[in-house]
Coordinates of C-alpha atoms and ligand atoms in Angstrom, one line a residue:
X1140 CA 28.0 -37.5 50.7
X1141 CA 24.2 -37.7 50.7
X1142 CA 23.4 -40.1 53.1
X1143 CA 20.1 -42.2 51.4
X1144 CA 18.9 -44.0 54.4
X1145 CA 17.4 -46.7 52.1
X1146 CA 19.9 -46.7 48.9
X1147 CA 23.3 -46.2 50.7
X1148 CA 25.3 -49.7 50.9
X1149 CA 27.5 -50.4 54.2
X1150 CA 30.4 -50.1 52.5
X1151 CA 29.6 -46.7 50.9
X1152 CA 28.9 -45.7 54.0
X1153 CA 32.1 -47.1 55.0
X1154 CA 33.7 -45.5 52.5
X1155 CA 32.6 -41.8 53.0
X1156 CA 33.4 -42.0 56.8
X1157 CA 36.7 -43.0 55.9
X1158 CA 36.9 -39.9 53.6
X1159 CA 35.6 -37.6 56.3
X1160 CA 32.2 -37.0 54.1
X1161 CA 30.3 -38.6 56.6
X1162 CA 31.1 -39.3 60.4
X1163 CA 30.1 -42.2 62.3
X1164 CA 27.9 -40.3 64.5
X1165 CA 26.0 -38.7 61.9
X1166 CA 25.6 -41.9 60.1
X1167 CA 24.5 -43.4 63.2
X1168 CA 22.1 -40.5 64.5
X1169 CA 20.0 -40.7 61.4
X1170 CA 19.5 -44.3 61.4
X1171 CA 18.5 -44.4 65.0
X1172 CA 16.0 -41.4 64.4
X1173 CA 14.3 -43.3 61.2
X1174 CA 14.0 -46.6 63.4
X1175 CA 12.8 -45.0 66.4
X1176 CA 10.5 -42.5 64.3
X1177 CA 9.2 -46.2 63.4
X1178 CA 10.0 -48.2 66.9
X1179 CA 7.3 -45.5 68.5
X1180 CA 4.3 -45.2 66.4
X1181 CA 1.3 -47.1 68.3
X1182 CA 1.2 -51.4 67.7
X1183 CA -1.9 -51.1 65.7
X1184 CA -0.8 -48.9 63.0
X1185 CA -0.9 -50.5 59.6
X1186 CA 2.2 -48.3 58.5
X1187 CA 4.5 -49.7 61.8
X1188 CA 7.3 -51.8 60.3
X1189 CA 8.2 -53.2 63.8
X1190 CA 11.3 -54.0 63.1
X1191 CA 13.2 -53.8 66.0
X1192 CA 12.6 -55.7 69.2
X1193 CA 14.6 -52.7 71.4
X1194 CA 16.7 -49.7 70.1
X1195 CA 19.9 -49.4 71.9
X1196 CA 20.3 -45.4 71.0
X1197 CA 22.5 -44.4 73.9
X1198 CA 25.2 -47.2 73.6
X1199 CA 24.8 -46.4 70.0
X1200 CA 25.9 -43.2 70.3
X1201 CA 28.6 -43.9 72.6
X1202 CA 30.0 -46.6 70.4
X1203 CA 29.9 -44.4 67.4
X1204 CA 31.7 -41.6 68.7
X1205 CA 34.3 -44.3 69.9
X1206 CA 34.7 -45.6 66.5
X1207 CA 35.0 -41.7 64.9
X1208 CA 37.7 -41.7 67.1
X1209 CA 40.0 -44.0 66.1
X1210 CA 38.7 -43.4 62.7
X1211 CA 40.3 -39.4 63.7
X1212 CA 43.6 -40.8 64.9
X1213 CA 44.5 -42.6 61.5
X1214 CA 43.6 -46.3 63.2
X1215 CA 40.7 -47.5 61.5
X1216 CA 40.1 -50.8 63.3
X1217 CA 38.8 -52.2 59.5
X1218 CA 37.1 -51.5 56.3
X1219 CA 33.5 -51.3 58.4
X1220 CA 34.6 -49.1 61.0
X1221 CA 32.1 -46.9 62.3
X1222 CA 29.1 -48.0 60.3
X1223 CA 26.1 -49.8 62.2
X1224 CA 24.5 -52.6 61.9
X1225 CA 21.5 -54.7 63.3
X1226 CA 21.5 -57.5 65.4
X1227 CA 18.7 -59.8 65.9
X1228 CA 17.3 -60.4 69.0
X1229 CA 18.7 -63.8 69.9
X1230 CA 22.2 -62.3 69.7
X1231 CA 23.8 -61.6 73.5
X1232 CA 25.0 -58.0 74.1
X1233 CA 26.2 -56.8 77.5
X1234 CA 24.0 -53.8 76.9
X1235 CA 20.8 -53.6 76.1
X1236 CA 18.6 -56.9 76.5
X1237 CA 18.6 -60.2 74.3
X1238 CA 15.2 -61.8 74.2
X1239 CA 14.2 -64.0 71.2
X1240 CA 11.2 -62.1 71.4
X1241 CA 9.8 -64.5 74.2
X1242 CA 7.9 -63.3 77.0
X1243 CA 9.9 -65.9 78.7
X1244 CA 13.0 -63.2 78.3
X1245 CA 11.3 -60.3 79.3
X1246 CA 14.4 -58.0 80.7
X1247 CA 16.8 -60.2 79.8
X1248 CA 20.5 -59.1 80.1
X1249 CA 22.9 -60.9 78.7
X1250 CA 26.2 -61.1 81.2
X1251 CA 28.3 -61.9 78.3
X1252 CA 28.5 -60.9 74.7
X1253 CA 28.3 -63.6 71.3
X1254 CA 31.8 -64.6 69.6
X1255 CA 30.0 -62.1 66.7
X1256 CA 29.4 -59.4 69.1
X1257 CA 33.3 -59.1 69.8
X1258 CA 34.5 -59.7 66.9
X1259 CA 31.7 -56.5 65.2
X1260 CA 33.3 -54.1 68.4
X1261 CA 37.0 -55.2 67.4
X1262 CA 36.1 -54.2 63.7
X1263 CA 34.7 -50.7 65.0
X1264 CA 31.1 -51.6 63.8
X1265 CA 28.2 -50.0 66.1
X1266 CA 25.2 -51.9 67.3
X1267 CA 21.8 -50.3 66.6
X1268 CA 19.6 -52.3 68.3
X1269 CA 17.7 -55.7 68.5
X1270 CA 15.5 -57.3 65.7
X1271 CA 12.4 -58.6 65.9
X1272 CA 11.9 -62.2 65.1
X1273 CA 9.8 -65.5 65.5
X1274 CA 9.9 -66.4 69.0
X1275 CA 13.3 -68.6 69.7
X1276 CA 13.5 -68.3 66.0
X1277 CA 10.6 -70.5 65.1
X1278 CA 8.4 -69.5 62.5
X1279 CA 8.7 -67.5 58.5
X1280 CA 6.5 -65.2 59.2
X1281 CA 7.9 -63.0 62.5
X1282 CA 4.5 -63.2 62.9
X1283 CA 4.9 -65.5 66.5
X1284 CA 6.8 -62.8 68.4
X1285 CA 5.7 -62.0 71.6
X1286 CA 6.6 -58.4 70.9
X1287 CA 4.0 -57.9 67.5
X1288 CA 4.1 -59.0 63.8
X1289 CA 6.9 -57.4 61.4
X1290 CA 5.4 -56.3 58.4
X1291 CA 7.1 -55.9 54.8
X1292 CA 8.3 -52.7 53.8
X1293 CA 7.6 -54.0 49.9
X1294 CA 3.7 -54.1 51.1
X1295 CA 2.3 -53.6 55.0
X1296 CA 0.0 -56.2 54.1
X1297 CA 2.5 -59.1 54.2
X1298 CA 4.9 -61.1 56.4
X1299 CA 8.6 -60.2 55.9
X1300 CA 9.6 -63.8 56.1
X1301 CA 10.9 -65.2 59.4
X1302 CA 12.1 -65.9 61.7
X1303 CA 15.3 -62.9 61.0
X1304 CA 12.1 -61.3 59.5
X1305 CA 12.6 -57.9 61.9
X1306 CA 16.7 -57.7 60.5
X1307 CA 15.2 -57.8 56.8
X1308 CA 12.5 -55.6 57.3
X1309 CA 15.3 -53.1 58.8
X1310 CA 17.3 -53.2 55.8
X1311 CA 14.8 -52.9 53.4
X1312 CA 13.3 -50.1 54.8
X1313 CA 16.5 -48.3 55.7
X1314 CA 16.8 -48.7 59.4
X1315 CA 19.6 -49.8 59.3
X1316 CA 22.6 -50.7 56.3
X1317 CA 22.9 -54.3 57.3
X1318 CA 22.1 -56.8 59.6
X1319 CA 22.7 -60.1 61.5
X1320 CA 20.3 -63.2 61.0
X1321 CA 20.7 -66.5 62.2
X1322 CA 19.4 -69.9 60.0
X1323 CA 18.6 -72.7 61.6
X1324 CA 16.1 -74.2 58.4
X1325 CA 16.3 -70.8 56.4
X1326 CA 15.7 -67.6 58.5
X1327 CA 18.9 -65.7 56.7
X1328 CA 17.8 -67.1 53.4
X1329 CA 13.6 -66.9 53.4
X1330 CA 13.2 -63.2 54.5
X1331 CA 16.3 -61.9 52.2
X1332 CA 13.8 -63.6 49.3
X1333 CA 11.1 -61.8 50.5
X1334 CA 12.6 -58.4 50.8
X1335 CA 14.9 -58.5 48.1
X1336 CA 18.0 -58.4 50.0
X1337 CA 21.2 -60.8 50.0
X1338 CA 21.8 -63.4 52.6
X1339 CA 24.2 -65.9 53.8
X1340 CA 23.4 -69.0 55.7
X1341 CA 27.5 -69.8 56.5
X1342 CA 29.3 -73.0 56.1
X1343 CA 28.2 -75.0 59.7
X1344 CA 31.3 -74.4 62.0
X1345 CA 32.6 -71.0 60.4
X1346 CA 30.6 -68.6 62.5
X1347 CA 30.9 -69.2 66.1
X1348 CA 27.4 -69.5 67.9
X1349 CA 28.4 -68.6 71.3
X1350 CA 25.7 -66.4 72.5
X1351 CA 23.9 -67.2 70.3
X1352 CA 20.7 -68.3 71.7
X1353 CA 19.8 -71.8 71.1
X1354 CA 17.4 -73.4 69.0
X1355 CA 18.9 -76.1 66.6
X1356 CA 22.4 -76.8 68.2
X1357 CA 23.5 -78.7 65.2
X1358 CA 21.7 -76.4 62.5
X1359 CA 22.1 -73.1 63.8
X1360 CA 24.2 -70.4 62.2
X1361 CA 24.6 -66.6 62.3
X1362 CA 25.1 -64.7 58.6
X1363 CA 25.1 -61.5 57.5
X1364 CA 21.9 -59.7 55.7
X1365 CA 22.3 -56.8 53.6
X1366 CA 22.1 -55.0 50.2
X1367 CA 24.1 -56.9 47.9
X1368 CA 26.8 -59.6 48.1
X1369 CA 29.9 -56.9 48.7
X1370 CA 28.4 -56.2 51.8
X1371 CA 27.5 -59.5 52.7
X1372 CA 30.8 -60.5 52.2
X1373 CA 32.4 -57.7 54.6
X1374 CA 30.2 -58.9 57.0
X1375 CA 30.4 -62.4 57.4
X1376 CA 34.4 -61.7 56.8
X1377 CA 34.5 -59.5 60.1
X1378 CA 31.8 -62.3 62.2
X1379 CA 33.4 -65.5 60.5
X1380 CA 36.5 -67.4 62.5
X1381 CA 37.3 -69.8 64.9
X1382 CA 36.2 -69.2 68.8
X1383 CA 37.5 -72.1 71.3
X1384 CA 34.1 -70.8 73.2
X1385 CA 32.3 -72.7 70.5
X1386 CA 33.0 -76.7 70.3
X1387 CA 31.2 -76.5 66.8
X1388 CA 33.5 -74.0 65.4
X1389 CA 36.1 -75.6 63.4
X1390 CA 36.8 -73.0 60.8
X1391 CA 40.9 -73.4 59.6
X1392 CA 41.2 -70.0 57.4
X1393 CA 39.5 -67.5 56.2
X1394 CA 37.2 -67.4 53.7
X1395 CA 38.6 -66.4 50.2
X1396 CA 36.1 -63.5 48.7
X1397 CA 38.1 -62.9 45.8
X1398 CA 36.4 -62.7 42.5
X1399 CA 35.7 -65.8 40.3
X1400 CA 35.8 -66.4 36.8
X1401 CA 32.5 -67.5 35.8
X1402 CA 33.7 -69.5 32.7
X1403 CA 34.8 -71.7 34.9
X1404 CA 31.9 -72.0 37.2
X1405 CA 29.3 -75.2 36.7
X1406 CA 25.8 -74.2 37.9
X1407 CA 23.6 -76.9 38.9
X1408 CA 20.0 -77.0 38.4
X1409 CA 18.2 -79.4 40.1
X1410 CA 14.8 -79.9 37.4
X1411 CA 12.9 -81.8 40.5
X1412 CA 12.8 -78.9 42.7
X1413 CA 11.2 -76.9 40.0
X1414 CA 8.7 -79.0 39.6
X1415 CA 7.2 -79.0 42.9
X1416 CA 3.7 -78.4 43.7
X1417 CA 3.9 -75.6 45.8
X1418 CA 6.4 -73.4 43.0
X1419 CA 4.6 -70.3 41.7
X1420 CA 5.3 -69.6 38.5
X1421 CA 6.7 -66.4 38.7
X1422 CA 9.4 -67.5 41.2
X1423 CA 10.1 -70.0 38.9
X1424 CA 10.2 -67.6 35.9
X1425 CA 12.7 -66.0 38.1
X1426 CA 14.8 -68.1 38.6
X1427 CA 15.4 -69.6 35.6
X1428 CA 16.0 -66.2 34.0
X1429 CA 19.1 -66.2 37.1
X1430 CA 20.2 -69.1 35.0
X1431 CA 19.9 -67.6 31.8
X1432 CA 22.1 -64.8 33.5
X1433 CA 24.8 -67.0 34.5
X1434 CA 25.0 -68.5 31.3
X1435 CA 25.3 -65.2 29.5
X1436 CA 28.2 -64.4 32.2
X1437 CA 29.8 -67.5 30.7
X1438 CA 29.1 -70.1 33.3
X1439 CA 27.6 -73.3 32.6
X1440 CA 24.2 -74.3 33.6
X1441 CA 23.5 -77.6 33.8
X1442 CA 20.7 -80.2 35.2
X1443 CA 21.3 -82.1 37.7
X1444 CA 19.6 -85.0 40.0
X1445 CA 19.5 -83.6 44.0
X1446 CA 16.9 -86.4 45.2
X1447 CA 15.1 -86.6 48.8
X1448 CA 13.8 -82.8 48.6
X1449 CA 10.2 -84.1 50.2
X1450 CA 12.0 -85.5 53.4
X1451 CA 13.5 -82.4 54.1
X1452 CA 11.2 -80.7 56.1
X1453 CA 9.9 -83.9 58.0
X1454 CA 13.4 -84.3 58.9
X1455 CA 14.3 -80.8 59.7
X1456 CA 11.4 -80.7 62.3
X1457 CA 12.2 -83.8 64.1
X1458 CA 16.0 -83.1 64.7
X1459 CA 15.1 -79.6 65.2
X1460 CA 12.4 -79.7 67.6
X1461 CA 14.5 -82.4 69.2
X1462 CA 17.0 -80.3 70.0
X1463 CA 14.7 -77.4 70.9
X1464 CA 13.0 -79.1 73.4
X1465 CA 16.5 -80.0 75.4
X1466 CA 17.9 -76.1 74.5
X1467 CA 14.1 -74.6 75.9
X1468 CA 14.5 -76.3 79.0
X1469 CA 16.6 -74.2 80.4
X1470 CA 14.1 -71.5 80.5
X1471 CA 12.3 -72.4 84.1
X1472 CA 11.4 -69.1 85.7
X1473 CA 15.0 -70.0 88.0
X1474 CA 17.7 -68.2 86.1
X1475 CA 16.3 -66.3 83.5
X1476 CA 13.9 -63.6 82.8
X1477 CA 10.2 -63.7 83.6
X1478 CA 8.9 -66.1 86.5
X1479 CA 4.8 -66.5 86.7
X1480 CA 3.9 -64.6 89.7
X1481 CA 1.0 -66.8 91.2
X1482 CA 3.2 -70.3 91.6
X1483 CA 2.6 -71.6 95.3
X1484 CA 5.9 -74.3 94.4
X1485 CA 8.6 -75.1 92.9
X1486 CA 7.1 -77.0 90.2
X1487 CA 4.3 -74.5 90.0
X1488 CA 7.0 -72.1 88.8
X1489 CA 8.4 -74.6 86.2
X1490 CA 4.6 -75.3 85.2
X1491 CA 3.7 -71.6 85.2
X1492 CA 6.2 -69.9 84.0
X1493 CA 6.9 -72.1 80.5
X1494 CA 2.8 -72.2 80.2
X1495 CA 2.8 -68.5 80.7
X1496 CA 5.8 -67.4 79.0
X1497 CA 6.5 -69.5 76.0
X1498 CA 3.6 -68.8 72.5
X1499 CA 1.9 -71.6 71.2
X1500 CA 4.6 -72.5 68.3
X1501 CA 7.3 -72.2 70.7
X1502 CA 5.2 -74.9 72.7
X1503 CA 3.9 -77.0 69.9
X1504 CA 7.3 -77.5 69.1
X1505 CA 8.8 -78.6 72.7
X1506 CA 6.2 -81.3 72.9
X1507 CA 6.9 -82.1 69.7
X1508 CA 10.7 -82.6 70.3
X1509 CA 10.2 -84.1 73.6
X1510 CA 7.6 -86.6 72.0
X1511 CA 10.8 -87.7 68.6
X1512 CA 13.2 -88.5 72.0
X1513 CA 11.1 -90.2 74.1
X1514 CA 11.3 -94.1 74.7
X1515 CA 9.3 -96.0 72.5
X1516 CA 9.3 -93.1 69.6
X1517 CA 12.9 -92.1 68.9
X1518 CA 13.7 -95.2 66.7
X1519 CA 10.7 -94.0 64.8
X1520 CA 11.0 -90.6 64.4
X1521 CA 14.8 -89.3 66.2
X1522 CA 16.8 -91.8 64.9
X1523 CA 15.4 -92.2 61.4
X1524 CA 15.8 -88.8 61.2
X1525 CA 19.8 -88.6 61.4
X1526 CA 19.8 -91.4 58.9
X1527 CA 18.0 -89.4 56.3
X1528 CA 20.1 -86.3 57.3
X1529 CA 22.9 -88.7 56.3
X1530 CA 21.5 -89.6 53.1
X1531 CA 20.3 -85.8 52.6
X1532 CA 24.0 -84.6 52.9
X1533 CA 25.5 -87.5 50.7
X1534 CA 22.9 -86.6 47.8
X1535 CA 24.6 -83.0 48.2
X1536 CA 27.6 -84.2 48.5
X1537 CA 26.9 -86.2 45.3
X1538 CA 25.7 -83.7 43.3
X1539 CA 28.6 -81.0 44.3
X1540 CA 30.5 -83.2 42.7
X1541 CA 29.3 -82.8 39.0
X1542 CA 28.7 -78.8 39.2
X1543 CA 30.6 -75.9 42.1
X1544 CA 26.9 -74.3 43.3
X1545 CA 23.2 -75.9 43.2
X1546 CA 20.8 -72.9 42.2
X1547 CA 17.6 -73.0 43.5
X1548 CA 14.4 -71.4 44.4
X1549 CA 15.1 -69.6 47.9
X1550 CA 11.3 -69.7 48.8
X1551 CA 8.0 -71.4 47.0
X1552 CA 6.1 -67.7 46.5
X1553 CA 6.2 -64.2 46.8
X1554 CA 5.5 -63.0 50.4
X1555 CA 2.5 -64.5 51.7
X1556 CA -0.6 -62.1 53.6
X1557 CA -0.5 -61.7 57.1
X1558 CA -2.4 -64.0 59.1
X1559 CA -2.5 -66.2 55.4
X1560 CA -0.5 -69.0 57.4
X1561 CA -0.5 -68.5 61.0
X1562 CA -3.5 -71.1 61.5
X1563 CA -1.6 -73.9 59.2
X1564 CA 1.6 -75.0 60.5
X1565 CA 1.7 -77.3 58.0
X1566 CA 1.6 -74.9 55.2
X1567 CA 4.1 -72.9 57.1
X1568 CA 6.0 -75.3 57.8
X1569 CA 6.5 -76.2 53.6
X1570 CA 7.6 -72.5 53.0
X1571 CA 10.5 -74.1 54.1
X1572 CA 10.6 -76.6 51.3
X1573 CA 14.5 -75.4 49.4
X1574 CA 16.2 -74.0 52.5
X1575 CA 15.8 -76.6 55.3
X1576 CA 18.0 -79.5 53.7
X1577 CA 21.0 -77.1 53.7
X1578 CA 21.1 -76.3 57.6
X1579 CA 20.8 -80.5 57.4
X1580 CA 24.0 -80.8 55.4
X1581 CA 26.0 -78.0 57.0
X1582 CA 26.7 -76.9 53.3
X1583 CA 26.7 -72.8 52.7
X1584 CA 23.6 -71.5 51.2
X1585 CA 22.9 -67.9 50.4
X1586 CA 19.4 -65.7 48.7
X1587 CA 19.5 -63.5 46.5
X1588 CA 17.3 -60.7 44.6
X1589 CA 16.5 -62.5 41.0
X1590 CA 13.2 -60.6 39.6
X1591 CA 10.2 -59.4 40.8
X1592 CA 6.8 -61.4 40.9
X1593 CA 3.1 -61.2 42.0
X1594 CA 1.9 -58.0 42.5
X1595 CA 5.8 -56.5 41.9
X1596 CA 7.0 -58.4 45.3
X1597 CA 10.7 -59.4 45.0
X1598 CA 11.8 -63.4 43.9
X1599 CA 15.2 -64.6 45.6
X1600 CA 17.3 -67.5 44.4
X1601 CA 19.2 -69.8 46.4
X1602 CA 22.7 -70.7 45.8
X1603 CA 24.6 -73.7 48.1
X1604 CA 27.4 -74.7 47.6
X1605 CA 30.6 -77.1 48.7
X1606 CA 31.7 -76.6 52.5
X1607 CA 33.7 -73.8 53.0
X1608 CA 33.1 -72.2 49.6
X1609 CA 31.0 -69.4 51.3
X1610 CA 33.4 -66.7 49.5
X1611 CA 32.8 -68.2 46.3
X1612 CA 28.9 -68.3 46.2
X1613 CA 29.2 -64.8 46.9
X1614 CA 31.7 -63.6 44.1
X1615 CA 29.1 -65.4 42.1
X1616 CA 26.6 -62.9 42.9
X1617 CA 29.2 -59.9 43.0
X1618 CA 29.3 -61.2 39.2
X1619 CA 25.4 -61.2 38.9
X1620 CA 24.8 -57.8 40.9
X1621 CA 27.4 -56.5 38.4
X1622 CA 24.8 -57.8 35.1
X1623 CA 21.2 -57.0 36.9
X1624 CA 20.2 -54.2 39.1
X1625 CA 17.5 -56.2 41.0
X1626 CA 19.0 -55.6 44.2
X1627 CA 19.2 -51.8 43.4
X1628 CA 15.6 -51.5 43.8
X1629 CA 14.1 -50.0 46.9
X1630 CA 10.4 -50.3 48.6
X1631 CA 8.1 -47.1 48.2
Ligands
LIG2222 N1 11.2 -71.2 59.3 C1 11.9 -72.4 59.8 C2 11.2 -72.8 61.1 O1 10.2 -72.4 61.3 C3 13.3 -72.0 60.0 C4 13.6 -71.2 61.3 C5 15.0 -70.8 61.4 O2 15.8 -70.9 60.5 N2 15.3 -70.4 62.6 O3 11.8 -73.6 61.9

């Protein structure tokens, strides 16, 4: 088989090393080569993606030639055996360091690795490297890393989406087949949009986040990114399960991937949440062609009320800047990775360290988390908060009622300029506007390729749907994928 670096799905790839036309090692060798051809050009070049935070090339290697192995003696350990994959850089691996792209983890190594991480060896899959991303996964730009912007391979000019924006900047410019994400107010779902790949944001509870660094405790999820729903759904089947390591994870059996009949799929479309402010009109051209698609593939599309849309970012930021500020506080300059060298005391190390080491979103949001919790305020801001996340998830609840998947805009535009937000968090922040509410209500949400906009940068839908339906969204798309090629095109 020809390997295409870019074109070739994971389970092609999968495929050809199972029928000897391609071995893990190879496979393996010339993805590390393209990332590292990329990983080692100087930071200021315009044509760097930067997606990767650290290449792990020699455990690479080693695992590959491992997996060819039991490939070679007739035990394929699954259907992904042998093929890598990218991890982002707030997933714990015993090799290699894990450091949300914070100066604060400079040299960080993990002593354990993430429920994912073991569950990815057992299924013989082989861990390229880390991917770049927003610092502690704050931002949708990957432009607040401490380790450089990403840029998008669609147009060097522009953000990749954040904060998983390094994993989808790897798969899109085939440096790797896949990659994991994790979401904790749309960082599967936002930078799949903006690189035209597909993206799961799991049912809260069915991926376990041990190691997983944390941001949003109660948001947080890791999901698979890759270049169409079939692999998605190979992916998240391998990382998805229950692991008594994670309190949260409460998953009873697996997901069911098998294929739908769209006749009998109702496809709600919320009209408010086109008719938002901030919606370009080519993402919503978009779109509401993905309707007309599912119509023609027999399902029914229908309107639907999904009220409260403008509290979800206010309330996403509260609960998850709440939680952030009691996760970050942990990192102290004690235990983990970089300590300021100049602190004369104990509290001089606390002080230094988290002014030194943590960027100024990172800090903007601990003091604003700190400020929701504290006496006096949390009434206000904390507790009102979880109320609305109540009413948030009962409105979905609601509307799941009357239709099986909500479809949406994934993102407001096209990929935004570099530097075009940084300054505003504010506009940043609203980027946010269709995927934050679904981390709120734990409910499954996924992006993917719907049409091309602005300039020929690539449109993502969203589709959510009820708990535990994960499986189904995605047969959805197998089912669009099969009626549109979107997803089969490929950055210059
Ligand atoms: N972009 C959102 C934020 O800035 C979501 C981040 C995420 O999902 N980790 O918080």
């Amino acid at each position: 088989m020809d390997l295409d670096l870019k074109k070739s799905t994971a389970l092609e790839i999968a495929k050809a090393i199972q029928e000897r036309k391609l071995s893990s090692p190879e496979v393996t060798r010339a993805y590390l080569d393209a990332a590292k051809a990329d990983f080692e050009k100087a930071p200021g070049d315009t044509t760097k993606i930067n997606a990767y935070a650290s290449l792990g090339e020699e455990a690479a290697m080693a695992q590959a030639q491992a997996a060819q192995k039991r490939i070679d003696a007739g035990e394929a350990p699954s259907p992904l055996a042998g093929v890598p994959v990218a991890l982002k850089d707030i997933i714990c691996t015993t090799e290699g360091t894990t450091t949300a792209s914070s100066k604060i983890l400079t040299g960080f190594r993990a002593p354990y690795d993430a429920g994912v991480v073991d569950r990815m060896r057992a299924a013989g899959l082989v861990f390229l490297g880390k991917t770049n991303m927003d610092e502690f996964a704050m931002g949708s730009s990957t432009e607040t890393s401490h380790l450089g912007i990403t840029r998008n391979p669609w147009d060097t000019a522009r953000v990749p989406g954040g904060s998983s924006g390094g994993s989808a900047a790897a798969v899109a410019a085939g440096l790797a087949p896949f990659a994991l994400g994790s979401d904790t107010g749309g960082s599967i779902r936002q930078p799949c949009a903006l690189t035209n790949l597909t993206g799961v944001k799991p049912t809260y509870g069915s991926v376990s986040r041990y190691g997983l660094m944390a941001y949003g405790s109660s948001l947080d999820q890791i999901g698979p990114m890759a270049k169409d729903a079939a692999d998605a759904a190979a992916l998240l089947a391998v990382i998805s399960g229950k692991d008594e390591r994670d309190s949260t994870s409460v998953m009873e059996k697996p997901f069911d991937f098998s294929d739908i009949n769209m006749k009998e799929i109702k496809i709600g479309i919320p009209r408010n949440y086109f008719g938002m402010p901030g919606l370009a009109d080519d993402v919503k051209a978009c779109v509401l062609g993905a309707a007309e698609t599912f119509r023609a593939l027999g399902a029914k599309a229908i309107d639907i009320d999904l009220p409260l849309i403008d509290y979800a970012v206010p309330t996403y930021l509260i609960i998850a800047c709440a939680e952030a500020s009691s996760n970050l506080s942990r990192y102290d300059g004690v235990k983990y990775g970089y300590r300021s060298p100049d602190a004369a005391d104990i509290h001089d190390v606390y002080y230094k360290t988290r002014s030194e080491g943590f960027g100024t979103e990172v800090k903007r949001r601990i003091i604003l988390g700190s400020f929701v919790l504290s006496s006096g305020y949390f009434d206000a801001y904390y507790k009102k908060a979880l109320q609305v996340r109540g009413l948030i998830r009962a409105a979905f609840d609601k509307a799941l009622e009357g239709c099986d998947m909500i479809l949406s805009p994934a993102t407001p535009t096209v990929a935004f300029e570099i530097g075009g937000k940084i300054q505003d968090p504010i506009a940043m922040y609203l980027a946010d506007i269709y995927t934050t509410s679904v981390n709120l209500t734990g409910l499954p949400g996924l992006a993917a390729p719907c049409g091309f906009g602005e300039g020929g940068l690539p449109v993502g839908m969203q589709l959510i749907g009820r708990a535990w339906e994960d499986g189904r969204l995605l047969s959805a798309v197998k089912a669009y994928q099969g009626a549109t090629d979107f997803h089969k095109r490929w950055p210059a």
